[in-house]
GROMACS .gro file of C-alpha atoms in nm:
model
  312
    1MET     CA    1   2.266  -3.901   2.997
    2ARG     CA    2   2.145  -3.666   3.271
    3SER     CA    3   2.001  -3.797   3.591
    4GLN     CA    4   1.643  -3.707   3.634
    5THR     CA    5   1.567  -3.465   3.915
    6ILE     CA    6   1.243  -3.350   4.074
    7ALA     CA    7   1.294  -3.011   3.906
    8ASP     CA    8   1.303  -3.162   3.561
    9PRO     CA    9   1.028  -2.987   3.357
   10LYS     CA   10   0.764  -3.191   3.172
   11ILE     CA   11   0.803  -3.134   2.798
   12LEU     CA   12   0.560  -3.153   2.512
   13VAL     CA   13   0.674  -3.178   2.159
   14ALA     CA   14   0.432  -3.061   1.881
   15GLY     CA   15   0.543  -3.181   1.548
   16GLY     CA   16   0.719  -3.473   1.721
   17THR     CA   17   0.649  -3.723   1.422
   18GLY     CA   18   0.842  -3.495   1.177
   19TYR     CA   19   1.220  -3.520   1.100
   20VAL     CA   20   1.340  -3.267   1.355
   21GLY     CA   21   1.072  -3.366   1.608
   22LYS     CA   22   1.153  -3.754   1.615
   23ASN     CA   23   1.525  -3.672   1.655
   24LEU     CA   24   1.455  -3.420   1.933
   25ILE     CA   25   1.229  -3.667   2.119
   26ARG     CA   26   1.511  -3.927   2.107
   27ARG     CA   27   1.757  -3.683   2.249
   28LEU     CA   28   1.515  -3.559   2.522
   29ALA     CA   29   1.434  -3.918   2.619
   30ARG     CA   30   1.807  -4.005   2.642
   31SER     CA   31   1.848  -3.707   2.870
   32SER     CA   32   1.579  -3.842   3.109
   33TYR     CA   33   1.342  -3.554   3.056
   34PRO     CA   34   0.970  -3.657   3.085
   35VAL     CA   35   0.842  -3.610   2.727
   36ARG     CA   36   0.502  -3.611   2.578
   37CYS     CA   37   0.445  -3.618   2.209
   38LEU     CA   38   0.137  -3.449   2.041
   39SER     CA   39   0.014  -3.672   1.757
   40ARG     CA   40  -0.270  -3.594   1.512
   41LYS     CA   41  -0.258  -3.970   1.415
   42LYS     CA   42  -0.323  -4.241   1.656
   43PRO     CA   43  -0.184  -4.504   1.698
   44LEU     CA   44   0.165  -4.428   1.561
   45LYS     CA   45   0.369  -4.678   1.376
   46LYS     CA   46   0.541  -4.918   1.590
   47GLY     CA   47   0.901  -4.809   1.672
   48MET     CA   48   0.841  -4.445   1.557
   49LEU     CA   49   0.908  -4.310   1.902
   50ASP     CA   50   1.094  -4.409   2.225
   51SER     CA   51   0.869  -4.635   2.433
   52LYS     CA   52   0.924  -4.414   2.728
   53VAL     CA   53   0.748  -4.124   2.554
   54GLU     CA   54   0.389  -4.051   2.629
   55VAL     CA   55   0.182  -3.997   2.319
   56VAL     CA   56  -0.130  -3.775   2.335
   57HIS     CA   57  -0.384  -3.734   2.051
   58GLY     CA   58  -0.452  -3.377   1.941
   59ASP     CA   59  -0.506  -3.171   1.639
   60LEU     CA   60  -0.351  -2.822   1.621
   61LEU     CA   61  -0.648  -2.715   1.400
   62ASN     CA   62  -0.897  -2.812   1.670
   63SER     CA   63  -0.823  -2.606   1.989
   64GLY     CA   64  -1.058  -2.822   2.190
   65SER     CA   65  -0.834  -3.121   2.135
   66LEU     CA   66  -0.518  -2.959   2.280
   67GLY     CA   67  -0.619  -2.924   2.654
   68LYS     CA   68  -0.536  -3.271   2.766
   69ALA     CA   69  -0.206  -3.274   2.571
   70LEU     CA   70  -0.076  -2.953   2.744
   71ASN     CA   71  -0.213  -3.035   3.095
   72GLY     CA   72   0.084  -3.003   3.328
   73ILE     CA   73   0.328  -2.911   3.060
   74GLU     CA   74   0.599  -2.652   3.150
   75ILE     CA   75   0.802  -2.650   2.822
   76ALA     CA   76   0.643  -2.687   2.486
   77PHE     CA   77   0.833  -2.726   2.157
   78TYR     CA   78   0.661  -2.607   1.855
   79LEU     CA   79   0.804  -2.783   1.536
   80ALA     CA   80   0.470  -2.817   1.347
   81HIS     CA   81   0.425  -2.678   0.994
   82SER     CA   82   0.157  -2.714   0.722
   83LEU     CA   83   0.404  -2.726   0.420
   84ASP     CA   84   0.237  -3.043   0.307
   85ALA     CA   85  -0.117  -2.904   0.299
   86LYS     CA   86  -0.284  -2.914  -0.048
   87GLU     CA   87  -0.422  -2.567  -0.008
   88ASP     CA   88  -0.445  -2.262   0.227
   89PHE     CA   89  -0.131  -2.374   0.393
   90GLU     CA   90  -0.056  -2.012   0.544
   91LYS     CA   91  -0.418  -2.004   0.696
   92LYS     CA   92  -0.366  -2.343   0.852
   93GLU     CA   93  -0.012  -2.227   0.987
   94TYR     CA   94  -0.173  -1.927   1.159
   95THR     CA   95  -0.469  -2.111   1.297
   96ALA     CA   96  -0.254  -2.393   1.437
   97ALA     CA   97  -0.012  -2.147   1.603
   98GLU     CA   98  -0.304  -1.940   1.754
   99ASN     CA   99  -0.474  -2.256   1.898
  100PHE     CA  100  -0.145  -2.385   2.044
  101ALA     CA  101  -0.042  -2.048   2.190
  102LYS     CA  102  -0.382  -1.984   2.358
  103THR     CA  103  -0.386  -2.340   2.499
  104CYS     CA  104  -0.031  -2.304   2.634
  105LYS     CA  105  -0.132  -1.983   2.812
  106ALA     CA  106  -0.448  -2.135   2.960
  107ALA     CA  107  -0.245  -2.452   3.080
  108GLY     CA  108   0.017  -2.244   3.253
  109THR     CA  109   0.300  -2.353   3.021
  110ARG     CA  110   0.595  -2.120   3.094
  111ARG     CA  111   0.811  -2.145   2.782
  112ILE     CA  112   0.749  -2.234   2.412
  113ILE     CA  113   1.059  -2.321   2.191
  114PHE     CA  114   1.001  -2.271   1.838
  115LEU     CA  115   1.206  -2.363   1.541
  116GLY     CA  116   1.156  -2.093   1.274
  117ALA     CA  117   1.336  -1.981   0.949
  118LEU     CA  118   1.614  -1.747   0.861
  119GLY     CA  119   1.548  -1.462   0.618
  120SER     CA  120   1.511  -1.093   0.694
  121PRO     CA  121   1.139  -1.005   0.776
  122GLN     CA  122   1.205  -0.670   0.590
  123ALA     CA  123   1.284  -0.852   0.263
  124ALA     CA  124   1.004  -0.771   0.008
  125SER     CA  125   1.092  -1.098  -0.177
  126LEU     CA  126   1.020  -1.346   0.117
  127SER     CA  127   0.828  -1.652  -0.004
  128PRO     CA  128   0.500  -1.742   0.137
  129HIS     CA  129   0.676  -2.017   0.345
  130LEU     CA  130   0.935  -1.776   0.496
  131LYS     CA  131   0.659  -1.516   0.562
  132SER     CA  132   0.447  -1.772   0.739
  133ARG     CA  133   0.744  -1.882   0.961
  134LYS     CA  134   0.793  -1.526   1.070
  135GLU     CA  135   0.430  -1.475   1.145
  136VAL     CA  136   0.397  -1.799   1.345
  137GLY     CA  137   0.677  -1.662   1.573
  138ASN     CA  138   0.480  -1.342   1.620
  139ILE     CA  139   0.153  -1.527   1.695
  140LEU     CA  140   0.330  -1.733   1.960
  141ARG     CA  141   0.483  -1.438   2.121
  142THR     CA  142   0.138  -1.261   2.150
  143SER     CA  143   0.015  -1.528   2.370
  144GLY     CA  144   0.205  -1.387   2.665
  145VAL     CA  145   0.393  -1.731   2.709
  146GLN     CA  146   0.774  -1.680   2.685
  147VAL     CA  147   0.906  -1.784   2.345
  148ILE     CA  148   1.264  -1.894   2.253
  149GLU     CA  149   1.279  -1.886   1.880
  150PHE     CA  150   1.560  -2.040   1.674
  151GLN     CA  151   1.580  -1.939   1.320
  152ALA     CA  152   1.756  -2.186   1.075
  153SER     CA  153   1.832  -2.229   0.705
  154ILE     CA  154   1.883  -2.571   0.543
  155ILE     CA  155   1.898  -2.859   0.793
  156LEU     CA  156   2.132  -3.127   0.692
  157GLY     CA  157   2.106  -3.489   0.820
  158ALA     CA  158   1.996  -3.826   0.682
  159GLY     CA  159   1.629  -3.796   0.630
  160SER     CA  160   1.591  -3.425   0.633
  161LEU     CA  161   1.378  -3.288   0.328
  162SER     CA  162   1.666  -3.067   0.203
  163TYR     CA  163   1.927  -3.336   0.224
  164GLU     CA  164   1.708  -3.581   0.057
  165MET     CA  165   1.651  -3.339  -0.229
  166ILE     CA  166   2.019  -3.283  -0.262
  167LYS     CA  167   2.094  -3.655  -0.245
  168THR     CA  168   1.822  -3.757  -0.495
  169LEU     CA  169   1.925  -3.492  -0.752
  170SER     CA  170   2.296  -3.582  -0.717
  171GLU     CA  171   2.234  -3.953  -0.742
  172ARG     CA  172   1.992  -3.952  -1.037
  173LEU     CA  173   2.113  -3.667  -1.256
  174PRO     CA  174   2.466  -3.694  -1.409
  175ILE     CA  175   2.396  -3.359  -1.593
  176MET     CA  176   2.201  -3.083  -1.405
  177ILE     CA  177   2.090  -2.752  -1.506
  178MET     CA  178   2.162  -2.489  -1.241
  179PRO     CA  179   1.902  -2.198  -1.237
  180GLN     CA  180   1.997  -1.871  -1.065
  181TRP     CA  181   1.834  -1.967  -0.741
  182THR     CA  182   2.088  -2.242  -0.686
  183ASN     CA  183   2.360  -1.975  -0.642
  184VAL     CA  184   2.167  -1.792  -0.362
  185LYS     CA  185   2.343  -1.810  -0.027
  186SER     CA  186   2.219  -2.017   0.268
  187GLN     CA  187   2.392  -2.127   0.591
  188PRO     CA  188   2.314  -2.496   0.637
  189ILE     CA  189   2.329  -2.652   0.980
  190PHE     CA  190   2.367  -3.015   1.077
  191ILE     CA  191   2.064  -3.171   1.260
  192GLN     CA  192   2.276  -3.263   1.571
  193ASP     CA  193   2.376  -2.892   1.614
  194VAL     CA  194   2.009  -2.796   1.581
  195LEU     CA  195   1.917  -3.046   1.856
  196ASP     CA  196   2.194  -2.905   2.074
  197TYR     CA  197   2.049  -2.570   2.059
  198LEU     CA  198   1.690  -2.689   2.108
  199VAL     CA  199   1.775  -2.896   2.422
  200LYS     CA  200   1.997  -2.620   2.572
  201ALA     CA  201   1.702  -2.384   2.545
  202VAL     CA  202   1.503  -2.604   2.789
  203GLU     CA  203   1.710  -2.481   3.091
  204LEU     CA  204   1.821  -2.142   2.937
  205GLU     CA  205   1.832  -1.881   3.212
  206THR     CA  206   1.625  -1.586   3.071
  207SER     CA  207   1.302  -1.420   3.161
  208GLN     CA  208   1.227  -1.267   2.824
  209ASN     CA  209   1.152  -1.359   2.469
  210GLU     CA  210   1.458  -1.444   2.266
  211ILE     CA  211   1.533  -1.495   1.901
  212PHE     CA  212   1.850  -1.672   1.791
  213GLU     CA  213   1.976  -1.709   1.440
  214ILE     CA  214   2.163  -2.037   1.401
  215GLY     CA  215   2.370  -2.172   1.122
  216GLY     CA  216   2.673  -2.379   1.039
  217GLN     CA  217   3.028  -2.259   0.963
  218ASP     CA  218   2.969  -2.208   0.589
  219GLN     CA  219   2.765  -1.978   0.365
  220VAL     CA  220   2.691  -2.174   0.054
  221SER     CA  221   2.455  -2.232  -0.229
  222TYR     CA  222   2.244  -2.531  -0.337
  223LYS     CA  223   2.488  -2.578  -0.621
  224ASP     CA  224   2.775  -2.588  -0.363
  225LEU     CA  225   2.588  -2.861  -0.160
  226ILE     CA  226   2.514  -3.068  -0.465
  227ALA     CA  227   2.876  -3.047  -0.575
  228GLU     CA  228   3.011  -3.139  -0.219
  229TYR     CA  229   2.765  -3.433  -0.193
  230SER     CA  230   2.867  -3.552  -0.541
  231ARG     CA  231   3.239  -3.524  -0.446
  232GLN     CA  232   3.198  -3.722  -0.127
  233ARG     CA  233   3.005  -3.999  -0.321
  234ASN     CA  234   3.263  -3.999  -0.607
  235LEU     CA  235   2.992  -3.908  -0.844
  236LYS     CA  236   3.108  -3.739  -1.173
  237ARG     CA  237   2.851  -3.457  -1.225
  238TRP     CA  238   2.834  -3.170  -1.472
  239LEU     CA  239   2.655  -2.858  -1.342
  240PHE     CA  240   2.534  -2.609  -1.610
  241PRO     CA  241   2.423  -2.253  -1.515
  242VAL     CA  242   2.086  -2.160  -1.688
  243PRO     CA  243   1.964  -1.807  -1.603
  244VAL     CA  244   1.604  -1.837  -1.734
  245LEU     CA  245   1.454  -2.116  -1.514
  246THR     CA  246   1.237  -1.972  -1.243
  247PRO     CA  247   1.185  -2.132  -0.893
  248TRP     CA  248   0.832  -2.231  -1.003
  249LEU     CA  249   0.946  -2.413  -1.314
  250SER     CA  250   1.239  -2.567  -1.127
  251SER     CA  251   0.987  -2.712  -0.880
  252LEU     CA  252   0.790  -2.869  -1.158
  253TRP     CA  253   1.117  -3.024  -1.286
  254LEU     CA  254   1.197  -3.137  -0.919
  255SER     CA  255   0.856  -3.315  -0.901
  256LEU     CA  256   0.964  -3.528  -1.191
  257VAL     CA  257   1.282  -3.627  -1.015
  258THR     CA  258   1.154  -3.655  -0.659
  259PRO     CA  259   0.768  -3.692  -0.656
  260LEU     CA  260   0.771  -3.786  -0.294
  261TYR     CA  261   0.869  -3.434  -0.204
  262ALA     CA  262   0.705  -3.241  -0.479
  263ARG     CA  263   0.462  -3.027  -0.285
  264VAL     CA  264   0.685  -2.942   0.008
  265GLY     CA  265   0.992  -2.919  -0.224
  266ARG     CA  266   0.817  -2.656  -0.437
  267ARG     CA  267   0.757  -2.438  -0.144
  268LEU     CA  268   1.105  -2.473  -0.016
  269ILE     CA  269   1.241  -2.383  -0.364
  270GLU     CA  270   1.026  -2.070  -0.371
  271SER     CA  271   1.201  -1.971  -0.037
  272ILE     CA  272   1.560  -2.013  -0.189
  273LYS     CA  273   1.532  -1.697  -0.388
  274THR     CA  274   1.595  -1.517  -0.053
  275PRO     CA  275   1.928  -1.554   0.120
  276THR     CA  276   1.912  -1.734   0.447
  277VAL     CA  277   2.218  -1.661   0.642
  278VAL     CA  278   2.311  -1.558   0.994
  279HIS     CA  279   2.340  -1.192   1.048
  280ASN     CA  280   2.339  -1.184   1.430
  281ASP     CA  281   2.583  -1.423   1.610
  282TRP     CA  282   2.411  -1.385   1.949
  283ALA     CA  283   2.356  -1.755   1.964
  284ARG     CA  284   2.717  -1.833   1.975
  285THR     CA  285   2.764  -1.600   2.275
  286VAL     CA  286   2.477  -1.748   2.473
  287PHE     CA  287   2.555  -2.116   2.368
  288PRO     CA  288   2.954  -2.110   2.361
  289SER     CA  289   2.974  -2.487   2.403
  290ILE     CA  290   2.790  -2.533   2.069
  291LYS     CA  291   3.035  -2.545   1.772
  292PRO     CA  292   2.827  -2.603   1.448
  293LEU     CA  293   2.986  -2.798   1.174
  294GLY     CA  294   3.057  -2.687   0.819
  295ILE     CA  295   2.901  -2.853   0.506
  296LEU     CA  296   3.199  -3.100   0.457
  297ASN     CA  297   3.147  -3.266   0.798
  298SER     CA  298   2.772  -3.228   0.795
  299ILE     CA  299   2.739  -3.422   0.471
  300GLU     CA  300   3.007  -3.671   0.579
  301PHE     CA  301   2.812  -3.742   0.894
  302ALA     CA  302   2.471  -3.766   0.709
  303LEU     CA  303   2.626  -4.028   0.480
  304GLY     CA  304   2.739  -4.203   0.788
  305GLU     CA  305   2.394  -4.199   0.939
  306GLU     CA  306   2.253  -4.336   0.618
  307GLY     CA  307   2.500  -4.633   0.647
  308ARG     CA  308   2.401  -4.707   1.010
  309LEU     CA  309   2.026  -4.685   0.929
  310SER     CA  310   2.058  -4.927   0.631
  311GLY     CA  311   2.284  -5.166   0.841
  312LYS     CA  312   2.590  -5.116   0.617
   0.00000   0.00000   0.00000
């Protein structure tokens, strides 16, 4: 734990009730940073956030509701997304980012730290989700507030959407069809490594906008992740390649298996047709103390997290 100093910046987390956001707030609170969480729903469920965290109500789609939340804030994390929106999710993404960026500028916020997505912006095949992540980063930068953007692929950890999809498919289906998209390469990163990067960015000494591509040690496919999860769980699984199943049809099949994640999972699967791997290792130069894990240890630790959460 850090000792709090007069110079510690006051931090706001937008998207603090999501998977990455909740984990980040816990980490920041343990580090003694003064933390405020922007919440669209009030009150939050008991125990959702650390009791030391200030919760302020605000809606990213309503710019007038953001002034109080950002008053006095020096560092703002932008972890929000609209993947679960029933319709017009791209429009909502852009409106939310514009409102947030403008309010940060008006409030005198000096740095926005944004968690975006890997995937070349020049790729013609980028999904709506990946395109929107790239555009959100651009919108934040046009505000004039300094932006530190981290671009990540699959995030592994107990409770992350991608991990829960891999887990559910592996646990429920002894025989799985493997469409072509399951062979596309990604570069998964463990949640604790993501948090290390995000927290280090609070005090990063730079005066310009930065974009860092972050990933774990391994470039693997969804098929590889399912196989490794099954191996660690001692599950006998048969994986059969099927070249004709499109991402859209796959998402419909997924909704039968994991209805809880159907809408968001469908948009993520649409993104998997594009490789999401690190091409620029600048992050490892700037943050040499961070040594991201490979998938074997990431899944092992995620399983361990599940055991602790369930009390086993």
